[in-house]
Tab-separated table of C-alpha atoms in Angstrom:
chain	number	residue	atom	x	y	z
R	184	MET	CA	107.884	108.386	119.232
R	185	ASP	CA	104.547	110.123	119.735
R	186	ARG	CA	101.902	107.407	120.096
R	187	SER	CA	98.863	109.652	120.024
R	188	LEU	CA	96.034	108.922	117.635
R	189	ASP	CA	96.655	112.205	115.804
R	190	ALA	CA	100.340	111.390	115.283
R	191	PHE	CA	99.521	107.860	114.110
R	192	LEU	CA	96.901	109.062	111.628
R	193	THR	CA	99.187	111.844	110.423
R	194	GLN	CA	101.958	109.356	109.738
R	195	VAL	CA	99.630	107.041	107.807
R	196	THR	CA	98.067	109.953	105.918
R	197	GLU	CA	101.472	111.307	104.893
R	198	ARG	CA	102.809	107.878	103.927
R	199	ALA	CA	99.826	107.327	101.660
R	200	GLY	CA	99.995	110.829	100.209
R	201	TYR	CA	96.425	111.587	101.223
R	202	ASP	CA	95.071	115.113	101.514
R	203	ARG	CA	92.848	114.535	104.549
R	204	PRO	CA	93.301	112.687	107.855
R	205	GLN	CA	89.913	111.016	107.292
R	206	GLN	CA	91.462	109.123	104.387
R	207	GLY	CA	94.241	107.916	106.680
R	208	ALA	CA	91.692	106.890	109.305
R	209	ARG	CA	89.779	104.894	106.696
R	210	ALA	CA	92.999	103.150	105.627
R	211	VAL	CA	93.824	102.282	109.237
R	212	GLN	CA	90.373	100.807	109.783
R	213	ASN	CA	90.407	98.756	106.583
R	214	VAL	CA	93.888	97.313	107.051
R	215	LEU	CA	93.640	96.643	110.788
R	216	GLU	CA	90.315	94.838	110.456
R	217	VAL	CA	91.708	92.514	107.791
R	218	LEU	CA	94.981	92.002	109.670
R	219	GLY	CA	93.188	91.334	112.943
R	220	ALA	CA	91.249	88.482	111.361
R	221	HIS	CA	94.533	86.731	110.619
R	222	LEU	CA	96.371	87.167	113.899
R	223	VAL	CA	95.612	85.278	117.083
R	224	GLY	CA	96.484	85.140	120.735
R	225	ASP	CA	98.851	87.300	122.711
R	226	ASP	CA	100.616	88.631	119.626
R	227	ARG	CA	97.410	90.227	118.404
R	228	THR	CA	96.591	91.714	121.815
R	229	ASP	CA	100.212	92.847	122.343
R	230	LEU	CA	100.116	94.770	119.064
R	231	ALA	CA	96.660	96.162	119.872
R	232	ALA	CA	97.979	97.467	123.214
R	233	LEU	CA	100.651	99.473	121.393
R	234	LEU	CA	98.170	101.221	119.111
R	235	PRO	CA	96.659	104.593	119.995
R	236	GLY	CA	93.048	105.440	120.704
R	237	GLY	CA	90.472	102.987	119.417
R	238	CYS	CA	92.834	101.411	116.890
R	239	GLY	CA	93.593	98.367	119.016
R	240	SER	CA	89.971	97.290	119.064
R	241	LEU	CA	89.992	97.205	115.258
R	242	LEU	CA	92.485	94.339	115.536
R	243	THR	CA	90.935	92.468	118.412
R	244	ALA	CA	87.277	92.744	117.377
R	245	SER	CA	87.855	91.110	113.994
R	246	VAL	CA	86.273	87.722	113.485
R	247	PRO	CA	89.017	85.150	112.821
R	248	GLY	CA	89.530	84.352	109.172
R	249	SER	CA	88.789	80.869	107.917
R	250	GLU	CA	92.103	80.408	106.103
R	251	PRO	CA	95.467	82.156	105.848
R	252	LEU	CA	95.815	84.841	103.203
R	253	THR	CA	98.729	85.056	100.817
R	254	PRO	CA	100.100	88.592	100.425
R	255	ALA	CA	98.110	88.970	97.185
R	256	SER	CA	94.957	87.688	98.901
R	257	PHE	CA	95.575	90.115	101.755
R	258	VAL	CA	95.583	93.005	99.260
R	259	GLU	CA	92.380	91.645	97.713
R	260	ALA	CA	90.749	91.360	101.151
R	261	VAL	CA	91.583	94.986	101.935
R	262	ALA	CA	90.218	96.011	98.520
R	263	ASP	CA	86.998	94.122	99.257
R	264	ARG	CA	86.777	95.617	102.750
R	265	SER	CA	87.366	99.156	101.508
R	266	ASN	CA	85.323	98.759	98.333
R	267	GLU	CA	88.299	100.127	96.383
R	268	ASP	CA	90.497	98.827	93.590
R	269	LEU	CA	93.683	96.841	94.225
R	270	ALA	CA	95.921	99.873	93.699
R	271	GLU	CA	94.124	101.834	96.419
R	272	ALA	CA	94.171	98.831	98.743
R	273	ARG	CA	97.916	98.509	98.209
R	274	ARG	CA	98.292	102.237	98.942
R	275	GLU	CA	96.441	101.755	102.238
R	276	ILE	CA	98.554	98.718	103.139
R	277	ASP	CA	101.805	100.474	102.209
R	278	ALA	CA	100.876	103.289	104.581
R	279	VAL	CA	99.530	101.287	107.532
R	280	LEU	CA	101.677	98.162	107.846
R	281	PRO	CA	105.084	99.890	107.797
R	282	THR	CA	103.743	102.283	110.440
R	283	LEU	CA	102.809	99.246	112.561
R	284	ALA	CA	106.287	97.818	112.001
R	285	GLU	CA	107.757	100.993	113.501
R	286	ILE	CA	105.525	100.728	116.564
R	287	ALA	CA	106.173	97.037	117.268
R	288	ASP	CA	109.534	95.911	118.599
R	289	GLN	CA	111.489	93.429	116.502
R	290	ALA	CA	110.483	90.426	118.636
R	291	LEU	CA	106.771	91.178	118.321
R	292	LEU	CA	107.072	91.897	114.610
R	293	ARG	CA	108.853	88.568	114.103
R	294	ARG	CA	106.090	86.744	116.004
R	295	LEU	CA	103.399	88.475	113.951
R	296	LEU	CA	105.106	87.581	110.699
R	297	THR	CA	105.439	83.928	111.673
R	298	GLN	CA	101.632	83.793	112.012
R	299	LEU	CA	101.217	84.970	108.431
R	300	PRO	CA	102.147	83.069	105.260
R	301	PRO	CA	105.573	83.854	103.765
R	302	GLY	CA	105.808	87.112	101.853
R	303	HIS	CA	103.890	89.350	104.248
R	304	ALA	CA	107.099	90.919	105.557
R	305	GLY	CA	107.347	92.905	102.339
R	306	LEU	CA	103.953	94.444	103.076
R	307	PHE	CA	105.353	95.601	106.428
R	308	GLY	CA	108.404	97.040	104.681
R	309	CYS	CA	110.863	94.495	106.085
R	310	THR	CA	112.308	91.070	105.311
R	311	ASP	CA	110.876	87.675	106.251
R	312	PRO	CA	112.049	86.431	109.641
R	313	ALA	CA	114.768	83.803	109.586
């Protein structure tokens, strides 16, 4: 799998059905900043190390969130971050998180999902870890 920034943004842009790579880049920024605030420790830095270009710092530079977000609250947080409606936030999430799931190995993805409240696996396009 090509792990260049261009390939990553192209995949997100196509998944979201956007016309321009800038839209994909905006989605990546919005989703990673919210996600990064809800992941901690080595799992967050391990995922950041797998991301291309400056994407990893979007995860690791996020200020930790004060409380866990339900999947619905996660969508709302992305909508607030992007200053968009819930449908557009969900479009961004549906493009970015499954792309992350393809980059992470199953062990890392399982560790990430155990940090998040139940139900987030669906946002990543997979099932909750057992």
